[in-house]
Tab-separated table of C-alpha atoms in Angstrom:
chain	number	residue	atom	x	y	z
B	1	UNK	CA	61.054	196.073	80.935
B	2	UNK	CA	60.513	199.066	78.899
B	3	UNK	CA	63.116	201.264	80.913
B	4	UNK	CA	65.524	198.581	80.455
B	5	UNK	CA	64.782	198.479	76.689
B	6	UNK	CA	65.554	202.365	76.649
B	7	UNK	CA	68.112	201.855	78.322
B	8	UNK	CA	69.486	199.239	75.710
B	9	UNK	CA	68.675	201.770	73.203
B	10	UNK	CA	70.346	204.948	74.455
B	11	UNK	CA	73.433	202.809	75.070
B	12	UNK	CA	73.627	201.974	71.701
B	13	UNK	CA	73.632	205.469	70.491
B	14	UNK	CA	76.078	206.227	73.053
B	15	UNK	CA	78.585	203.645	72.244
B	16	UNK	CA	77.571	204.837	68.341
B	17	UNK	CA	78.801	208.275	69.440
B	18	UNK	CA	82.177	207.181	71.578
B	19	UNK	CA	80.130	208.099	74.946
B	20	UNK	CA	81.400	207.057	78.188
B	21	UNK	CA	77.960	205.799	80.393
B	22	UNK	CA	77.087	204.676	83.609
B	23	UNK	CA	74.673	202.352	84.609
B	24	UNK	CA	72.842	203.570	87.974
B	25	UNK	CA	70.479	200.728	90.308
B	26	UNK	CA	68.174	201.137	93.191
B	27	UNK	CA	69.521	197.968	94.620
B	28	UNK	CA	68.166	198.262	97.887
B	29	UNK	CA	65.492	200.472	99.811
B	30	UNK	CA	64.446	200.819	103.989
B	31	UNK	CA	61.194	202.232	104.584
B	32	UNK	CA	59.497	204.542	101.623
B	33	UNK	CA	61.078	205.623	98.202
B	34	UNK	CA	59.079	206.503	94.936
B	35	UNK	CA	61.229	203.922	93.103
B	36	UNK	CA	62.132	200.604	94.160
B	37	UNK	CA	64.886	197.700	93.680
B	38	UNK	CA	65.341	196.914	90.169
B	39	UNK	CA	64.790	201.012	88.931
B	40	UNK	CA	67.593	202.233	86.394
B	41	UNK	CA	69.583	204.951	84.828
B	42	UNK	CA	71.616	205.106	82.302
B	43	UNK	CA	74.074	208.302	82.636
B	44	UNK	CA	76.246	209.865	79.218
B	45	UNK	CA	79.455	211.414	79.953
B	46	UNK	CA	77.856	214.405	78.484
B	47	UNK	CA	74.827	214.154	81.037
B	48	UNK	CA	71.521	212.646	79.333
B	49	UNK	CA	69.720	210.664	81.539
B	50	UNK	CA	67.678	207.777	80.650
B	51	UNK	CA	65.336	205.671	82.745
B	52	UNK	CA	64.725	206.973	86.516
B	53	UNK	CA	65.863	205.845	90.467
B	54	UNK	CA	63.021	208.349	91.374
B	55	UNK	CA	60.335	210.787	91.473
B	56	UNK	CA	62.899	213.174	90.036
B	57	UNK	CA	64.104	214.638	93.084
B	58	UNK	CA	67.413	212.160	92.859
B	59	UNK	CA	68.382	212.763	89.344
B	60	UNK	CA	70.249	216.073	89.684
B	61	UNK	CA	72.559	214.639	92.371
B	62	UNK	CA	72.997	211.039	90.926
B	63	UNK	CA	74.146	212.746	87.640
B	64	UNK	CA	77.498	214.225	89.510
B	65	UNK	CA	77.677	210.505	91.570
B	66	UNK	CA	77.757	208.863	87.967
B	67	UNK	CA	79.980	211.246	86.568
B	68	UNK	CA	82.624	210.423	89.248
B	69	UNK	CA	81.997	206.542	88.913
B	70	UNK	CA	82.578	207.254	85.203
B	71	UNK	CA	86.091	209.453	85.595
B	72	UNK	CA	87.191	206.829	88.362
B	73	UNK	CA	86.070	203.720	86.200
B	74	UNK	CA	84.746	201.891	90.090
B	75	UNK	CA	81.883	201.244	90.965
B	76	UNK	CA	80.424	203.473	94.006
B	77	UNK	CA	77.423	202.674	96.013
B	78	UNK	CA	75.403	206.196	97.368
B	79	UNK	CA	72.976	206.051	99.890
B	80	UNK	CA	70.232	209.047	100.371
B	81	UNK	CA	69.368	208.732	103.536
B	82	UNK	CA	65.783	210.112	103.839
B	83	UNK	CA	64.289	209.253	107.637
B	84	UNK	CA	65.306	212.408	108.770
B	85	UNK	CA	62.840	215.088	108.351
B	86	UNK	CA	64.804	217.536	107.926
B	87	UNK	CA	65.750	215.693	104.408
B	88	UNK	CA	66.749	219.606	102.753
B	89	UNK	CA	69.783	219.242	104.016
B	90	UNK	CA	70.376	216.481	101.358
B	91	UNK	CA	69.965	218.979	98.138
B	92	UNK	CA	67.110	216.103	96.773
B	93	UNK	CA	64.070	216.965	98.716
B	94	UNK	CA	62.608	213.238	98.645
B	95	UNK	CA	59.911	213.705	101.015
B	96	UNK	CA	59.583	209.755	101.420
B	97	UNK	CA	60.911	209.056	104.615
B	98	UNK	CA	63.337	205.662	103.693
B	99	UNK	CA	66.501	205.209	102.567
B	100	UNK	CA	67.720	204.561	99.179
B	101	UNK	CA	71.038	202.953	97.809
B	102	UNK	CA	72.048	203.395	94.467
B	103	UNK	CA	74.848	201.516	92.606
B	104	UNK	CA	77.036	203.482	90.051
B	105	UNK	CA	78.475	200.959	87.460
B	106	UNK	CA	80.454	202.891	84.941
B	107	UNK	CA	80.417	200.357	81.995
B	108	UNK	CA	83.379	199.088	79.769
B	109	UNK	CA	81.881	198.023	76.524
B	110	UNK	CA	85.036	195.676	75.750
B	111	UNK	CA	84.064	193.331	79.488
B	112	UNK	CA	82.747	190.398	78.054
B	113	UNK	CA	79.782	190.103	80.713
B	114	UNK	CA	79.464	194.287	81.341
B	115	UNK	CA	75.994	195.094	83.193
B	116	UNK	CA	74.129	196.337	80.115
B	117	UNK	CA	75.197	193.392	78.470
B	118	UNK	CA	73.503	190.883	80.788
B	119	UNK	CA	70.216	192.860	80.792
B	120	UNK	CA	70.741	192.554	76.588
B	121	UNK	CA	70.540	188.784	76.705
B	122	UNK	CA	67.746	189.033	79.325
B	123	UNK	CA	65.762	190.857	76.883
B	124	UNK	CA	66.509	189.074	73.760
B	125	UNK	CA	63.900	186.276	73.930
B	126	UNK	CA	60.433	186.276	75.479
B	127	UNK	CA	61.360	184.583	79.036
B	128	UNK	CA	61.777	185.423	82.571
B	129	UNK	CA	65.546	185.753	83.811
B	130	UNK	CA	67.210	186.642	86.832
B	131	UNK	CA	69.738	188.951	87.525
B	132	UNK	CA	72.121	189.090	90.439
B	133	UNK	CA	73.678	192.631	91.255
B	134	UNK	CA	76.128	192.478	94.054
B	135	UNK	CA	76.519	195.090	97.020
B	136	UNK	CA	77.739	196.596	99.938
B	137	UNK	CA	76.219	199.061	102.484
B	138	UNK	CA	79.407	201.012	102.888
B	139	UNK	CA	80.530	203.745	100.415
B	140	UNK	CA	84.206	203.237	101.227
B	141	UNK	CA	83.947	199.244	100.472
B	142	UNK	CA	84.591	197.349	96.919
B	143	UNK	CA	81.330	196.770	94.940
B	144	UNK	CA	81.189	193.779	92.608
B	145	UNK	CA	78.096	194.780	90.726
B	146	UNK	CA	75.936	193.071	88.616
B	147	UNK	CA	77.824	189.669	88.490
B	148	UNK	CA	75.395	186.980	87.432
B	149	UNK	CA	72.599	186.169	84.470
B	150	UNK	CA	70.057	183.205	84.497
B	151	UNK	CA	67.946	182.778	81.572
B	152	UNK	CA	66.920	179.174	79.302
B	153	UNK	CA	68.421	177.025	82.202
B	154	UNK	CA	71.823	178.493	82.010
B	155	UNK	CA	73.806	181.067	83.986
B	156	UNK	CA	76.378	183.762	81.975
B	157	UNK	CA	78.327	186.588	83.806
B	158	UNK	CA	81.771	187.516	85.847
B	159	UNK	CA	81.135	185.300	88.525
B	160	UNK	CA	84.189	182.817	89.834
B	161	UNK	CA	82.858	179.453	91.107
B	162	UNK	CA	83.385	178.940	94.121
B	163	UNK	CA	80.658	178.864	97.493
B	164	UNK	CA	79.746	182.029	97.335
B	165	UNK	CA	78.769	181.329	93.516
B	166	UNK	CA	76.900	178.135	94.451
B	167	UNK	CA	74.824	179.512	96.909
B	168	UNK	CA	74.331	182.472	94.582
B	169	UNK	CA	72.851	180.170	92.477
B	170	UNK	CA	70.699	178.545	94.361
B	171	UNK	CA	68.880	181.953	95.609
B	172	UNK	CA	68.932	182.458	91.766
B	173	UNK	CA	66.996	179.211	91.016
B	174	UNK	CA	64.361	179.831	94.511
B	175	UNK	CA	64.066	183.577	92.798
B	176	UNK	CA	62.793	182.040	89.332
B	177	UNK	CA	60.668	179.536	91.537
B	178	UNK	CA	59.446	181.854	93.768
B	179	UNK	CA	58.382	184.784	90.611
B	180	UNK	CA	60.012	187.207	93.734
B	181	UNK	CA	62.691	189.367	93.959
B	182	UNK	CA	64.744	189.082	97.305
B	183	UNK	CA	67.421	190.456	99.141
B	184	UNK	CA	70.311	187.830	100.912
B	185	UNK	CA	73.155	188.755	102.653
B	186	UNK	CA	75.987	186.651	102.017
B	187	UNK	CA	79.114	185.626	104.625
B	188	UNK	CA	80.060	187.242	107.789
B	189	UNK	CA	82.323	189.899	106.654
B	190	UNK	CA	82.114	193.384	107.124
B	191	UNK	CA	80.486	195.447	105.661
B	192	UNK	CA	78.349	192.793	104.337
B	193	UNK	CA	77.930	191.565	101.259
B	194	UNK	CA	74.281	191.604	99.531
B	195	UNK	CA	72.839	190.623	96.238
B	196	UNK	CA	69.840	191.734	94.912
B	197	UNK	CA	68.497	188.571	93.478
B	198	UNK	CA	66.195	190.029	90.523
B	199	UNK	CA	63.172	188.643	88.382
B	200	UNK	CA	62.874	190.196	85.289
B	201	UNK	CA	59.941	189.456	82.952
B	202	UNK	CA	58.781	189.696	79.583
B	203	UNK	CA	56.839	192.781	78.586
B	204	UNK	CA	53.127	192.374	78.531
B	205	UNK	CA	51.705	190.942	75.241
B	206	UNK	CA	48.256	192.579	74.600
B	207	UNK	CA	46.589	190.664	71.679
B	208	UNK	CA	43.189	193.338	71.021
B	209	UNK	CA	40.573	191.176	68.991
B	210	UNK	CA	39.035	194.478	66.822
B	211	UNK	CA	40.248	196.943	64.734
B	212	UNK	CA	37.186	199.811	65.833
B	213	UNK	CA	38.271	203.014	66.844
B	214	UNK	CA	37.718	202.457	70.187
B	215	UNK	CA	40.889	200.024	69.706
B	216	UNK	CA	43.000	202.832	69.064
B	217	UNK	CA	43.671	204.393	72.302
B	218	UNK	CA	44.110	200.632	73.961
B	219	UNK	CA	46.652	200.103	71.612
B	220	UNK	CA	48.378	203.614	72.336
B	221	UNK	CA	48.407	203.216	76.207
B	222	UNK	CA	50.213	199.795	75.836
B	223	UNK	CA	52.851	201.447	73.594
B	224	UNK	CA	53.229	203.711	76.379
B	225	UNK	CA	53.636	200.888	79.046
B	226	UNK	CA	56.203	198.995	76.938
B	227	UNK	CA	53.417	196.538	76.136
B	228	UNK	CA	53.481	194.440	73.251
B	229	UNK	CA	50.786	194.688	71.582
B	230	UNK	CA	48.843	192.405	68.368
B	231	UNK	CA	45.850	193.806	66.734
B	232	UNK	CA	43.550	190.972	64.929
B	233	UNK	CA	40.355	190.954	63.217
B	234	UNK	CA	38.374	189.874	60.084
B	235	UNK	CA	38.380	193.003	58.527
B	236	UNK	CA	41.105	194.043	56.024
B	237	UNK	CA	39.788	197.305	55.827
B	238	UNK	CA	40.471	197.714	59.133
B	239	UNK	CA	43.118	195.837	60.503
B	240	UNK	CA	45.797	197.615	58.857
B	241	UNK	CA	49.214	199.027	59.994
B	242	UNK	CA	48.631	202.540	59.163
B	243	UNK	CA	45.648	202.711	61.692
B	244	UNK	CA	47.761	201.297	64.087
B	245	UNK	CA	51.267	202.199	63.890
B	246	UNK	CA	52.212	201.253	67.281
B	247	UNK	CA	50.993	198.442	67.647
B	248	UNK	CA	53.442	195.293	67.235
B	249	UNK	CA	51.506	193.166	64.995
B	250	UNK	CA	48.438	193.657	62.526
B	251	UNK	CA	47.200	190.334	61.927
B	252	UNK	CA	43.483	189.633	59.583
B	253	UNK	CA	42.971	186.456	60.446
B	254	UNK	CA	39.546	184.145	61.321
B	255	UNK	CA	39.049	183.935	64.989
B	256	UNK	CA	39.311	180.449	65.256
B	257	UNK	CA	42.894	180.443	63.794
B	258	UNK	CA	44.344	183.110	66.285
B	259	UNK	CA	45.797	181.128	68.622
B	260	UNK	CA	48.223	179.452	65.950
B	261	UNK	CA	49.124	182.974	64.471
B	262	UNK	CA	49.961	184.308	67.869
B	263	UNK	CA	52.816	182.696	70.621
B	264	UNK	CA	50.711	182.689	73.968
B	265	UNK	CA	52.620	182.453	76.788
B	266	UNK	CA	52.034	183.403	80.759
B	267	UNK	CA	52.514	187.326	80.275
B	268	UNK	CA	49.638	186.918	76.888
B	269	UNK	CA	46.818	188.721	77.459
B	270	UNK	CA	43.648	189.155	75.397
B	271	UNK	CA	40.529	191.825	74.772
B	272	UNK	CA	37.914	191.112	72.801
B	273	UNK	CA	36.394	194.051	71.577
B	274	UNK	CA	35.468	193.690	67.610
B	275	UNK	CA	31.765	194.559	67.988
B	276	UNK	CA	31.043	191.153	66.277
B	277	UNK	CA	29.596	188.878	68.507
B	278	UNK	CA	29.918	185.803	65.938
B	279	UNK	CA	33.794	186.502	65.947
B	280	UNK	CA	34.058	187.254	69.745
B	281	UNK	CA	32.498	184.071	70.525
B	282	UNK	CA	34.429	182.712	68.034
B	283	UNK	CA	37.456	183.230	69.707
B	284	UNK	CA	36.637	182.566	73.153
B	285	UNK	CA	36.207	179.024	72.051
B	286	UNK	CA	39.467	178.771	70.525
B	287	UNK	CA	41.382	180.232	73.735
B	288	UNK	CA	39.361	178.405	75.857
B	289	UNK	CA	40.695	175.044	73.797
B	290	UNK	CA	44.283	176.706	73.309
B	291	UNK	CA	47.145	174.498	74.256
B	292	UNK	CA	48.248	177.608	76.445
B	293	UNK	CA	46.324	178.682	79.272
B	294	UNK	CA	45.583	182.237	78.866
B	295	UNK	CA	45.654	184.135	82.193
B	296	UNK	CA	43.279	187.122	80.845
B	297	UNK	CA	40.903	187.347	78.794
B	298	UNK	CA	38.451	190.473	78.648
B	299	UNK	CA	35.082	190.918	76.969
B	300	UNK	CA	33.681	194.174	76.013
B	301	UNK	CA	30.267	194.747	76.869
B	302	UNK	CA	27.726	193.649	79.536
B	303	UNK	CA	27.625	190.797	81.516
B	304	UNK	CA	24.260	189.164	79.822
B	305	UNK	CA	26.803	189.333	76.502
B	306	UNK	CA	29.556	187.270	78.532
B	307	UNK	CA	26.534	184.959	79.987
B	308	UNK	CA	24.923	183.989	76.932
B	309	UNK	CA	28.719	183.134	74.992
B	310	UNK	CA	29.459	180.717	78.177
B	311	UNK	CA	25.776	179.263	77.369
B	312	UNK	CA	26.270	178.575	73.608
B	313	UNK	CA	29.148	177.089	74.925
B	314	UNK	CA	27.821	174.471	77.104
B	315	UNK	CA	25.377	173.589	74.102
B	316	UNK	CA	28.092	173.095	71.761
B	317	UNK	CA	29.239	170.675	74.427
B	318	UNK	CA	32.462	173.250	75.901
B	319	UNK	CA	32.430	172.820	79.887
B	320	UNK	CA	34.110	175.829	81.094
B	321	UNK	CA	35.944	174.802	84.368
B	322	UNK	CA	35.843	177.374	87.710
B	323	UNK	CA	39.425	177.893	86.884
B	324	UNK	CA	39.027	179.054	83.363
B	325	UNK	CA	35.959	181.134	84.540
B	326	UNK	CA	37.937	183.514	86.719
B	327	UNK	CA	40.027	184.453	84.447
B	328	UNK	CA	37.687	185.720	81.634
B	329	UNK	CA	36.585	189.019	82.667
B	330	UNK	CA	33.455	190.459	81.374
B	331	UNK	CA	32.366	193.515	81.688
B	332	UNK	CA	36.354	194.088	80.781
B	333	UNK	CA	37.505	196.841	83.014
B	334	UNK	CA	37.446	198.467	86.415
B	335	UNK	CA	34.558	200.472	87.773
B	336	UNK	CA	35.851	204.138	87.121
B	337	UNK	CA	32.734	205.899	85.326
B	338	UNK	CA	34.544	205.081	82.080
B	339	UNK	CA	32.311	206.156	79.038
B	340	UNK	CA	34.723	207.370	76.247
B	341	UNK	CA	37.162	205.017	74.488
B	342	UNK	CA	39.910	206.518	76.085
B	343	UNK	CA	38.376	205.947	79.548
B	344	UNK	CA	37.811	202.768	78.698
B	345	UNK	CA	41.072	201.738	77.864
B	346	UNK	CA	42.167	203.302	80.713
B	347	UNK	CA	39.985	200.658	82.808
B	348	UNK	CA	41.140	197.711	80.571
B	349	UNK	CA	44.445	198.416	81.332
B	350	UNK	CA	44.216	199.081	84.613
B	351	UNK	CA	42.364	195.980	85.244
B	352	UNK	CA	44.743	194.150	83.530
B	353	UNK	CA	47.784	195.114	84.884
B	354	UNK	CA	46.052	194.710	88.624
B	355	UNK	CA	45.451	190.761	87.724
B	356	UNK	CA	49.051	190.083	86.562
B	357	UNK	CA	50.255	192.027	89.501
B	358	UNK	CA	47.992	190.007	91.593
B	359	UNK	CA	46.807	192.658	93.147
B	360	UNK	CA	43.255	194.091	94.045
B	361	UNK	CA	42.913	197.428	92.426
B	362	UNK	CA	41.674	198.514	95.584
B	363	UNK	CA	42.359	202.682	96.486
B	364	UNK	CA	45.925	202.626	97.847
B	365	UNK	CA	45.017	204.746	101.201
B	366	UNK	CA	42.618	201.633	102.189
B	367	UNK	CA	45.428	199.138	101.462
B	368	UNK	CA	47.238	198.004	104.781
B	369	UNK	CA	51.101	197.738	105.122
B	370	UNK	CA	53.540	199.031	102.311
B	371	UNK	CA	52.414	199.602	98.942
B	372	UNK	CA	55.726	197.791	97.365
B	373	UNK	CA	56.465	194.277	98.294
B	374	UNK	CA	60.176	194.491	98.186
């Protein structure tokens, strides 16, 4: 979400300016590509770029493709047709051996449901939405764009009723179900039309119980992920905004009274690092008696640390189901060789972003099929 909240921004300063933009989409991808469905760009008349559809090697040529969307005012779909090895012949060097279609959406600020402005309400609460982005595989054929927004049980955007809407919506409603992002090809026409039926999330919300130093570097690696991120401790001395200016939220607060002074929700995550064991323990019994079921929670330090918190627990009479078990992790972090606080946070987040990814964190060359799921 953070390249869409870029986006949002540069758009503003455009329209601030009396800038023409484009909006450009990796709506669909065969075989390899760097970037996949759901990567943006958002192209000035004058030619700053914002956001990415790849490693870079794309960029140069999409900037004349958006150019022309945004003198024609129609949307164009490009492919980049990669399988071939002898890929030079493109001008973009990819090197990834797939085949990548990008939609150009030049974007009318007075459209009442414009592209930008469906991923603006998407982003304006803390909720998952899906977005629908029509498309055809043809260069020469009409391209409807992005059409459709579902978000707090409602749907906004362009789209007539009619069948095609209807069963639009439904893939829209399996999509939110599902937490996936698919591809369906509607009707029999040719050449056929597709919508890229897209989850979009929440950013991360990293809530970092301590205020140490070794907090610092956590909190600067979210900011550079998009993460939200909430700093709490005890200390007033230390919890302050000046030692973290990018953090979100500086809250002193009593560990038992976190939970009520910050929203938990399915993307919440939490660290416990304040070097306090009274505190730490503290709050582990409060999230572990939250309302909301936290899906992380990470404990600095060793495991005997971890092992004797769980025991005080079970004599203060707090069973800690299997379920709740698996997701506190402690030692916090993957196995890297971390030692300085920058390593660490390194492992935190890496950790962290593996379990909400559900994914192993295993080397990518031992991983078997595609790395991307869509």
């Amino acid at each position: 979400m953070k390249e869409i909240a870029d986006i949002l921004t540069s758009f503003k300063l455009a329209q601030q300016a009396g800038k023409k933009v484009a909006l450009a989409t990796v709506v669909h991808v065969e075989g390899s590509s760097y970037r996949r469905p759901g990567a943006r760009m958002l192209v000035t008349e004058d030619g700053q770029l914002t956001g990415a559809i790849s490693g870079g090697c794309l960029e140069g040529d999409a900037l004349k493709k958006a150019l022309l969307a945004i003198m024609q005012q129609q949307n164009k779909l490009v492919t980049y047709d990669t399988t071939d090895e002898d890929d030079a012949r493109l001008g973009v060097q990819l090197g990834c051996n797939g085949i990548v279609h990008i939609l150009f959406e030049p974007i009318d600020p007075q459209a009442q449901h414009h592209a930008l402005h469906l991923l603006e309400q998407a982003m304006e609460k803390r909720r998952d939405a899906v977005l629908v982005t029509l498309f055809r595989l043809s260069k020469a054929a009409e391209q409807p764009g992005t059409c459709l927004l579902y978000a707090d049980g409602a749907f906004s955007g362009p789209l007539e009723e009619g069948a095609l809407r209807t069963e639009i919506v439904n893939d829209a409603l399996e999509t939110m179900g599902n937490r996936q992002s698919l591809i369906r090809r509607y009707g029999d026409e040719k050449p056929a039309l597709h919508g890229f039926i897209e989850l979009l999330q929440p950013p991360v919300s990293l809530v970092i119980a301590g205020a140490g130093n070794d907090a610092i570097p956590l909190v600067e690696m979210a900011a550079i992920l998009g993460w939200h991120t909430t700093v709490v401790d005890g200390r007033a001395l230390y919890a302050t905004p000046a030692r973290f200016p990018r953090a979100s939220r500086v809250i002193v607060t009593k560990a038992a009274e976190v939970p009520e002074k910050v929203a938990i929700d399915a993307r919440t995550v939490f660290v416990l690092m304040t070097h306090n064991y009274n505190y730490d323990l503290a709050l582990l019994e409060a999230l572990l008696q939250a309302k909301e079921e936290v899906r992380y929670i990470g404990t600095l330090g060793p495991k005997k640390k971890l092992a004797r918190m769980l025991d005080e627990l079970a004599i203060k009479g707090i069973s800690v189901t299997g379920e709740q078990r698996a997701r506190i992790h402690g030692p916090v972090g993957l196995d890297i060789g971390a030692e300085t606080s920058e390593e660490i946070a390194l492992s935190v987040m890496a950790e962290i972003k593996s379990i909400l990814s559900d994914r192993t964190g295993i080397p990518l060359r031992e991983k078997d099929g595609p790395i991307h799921a869509l």
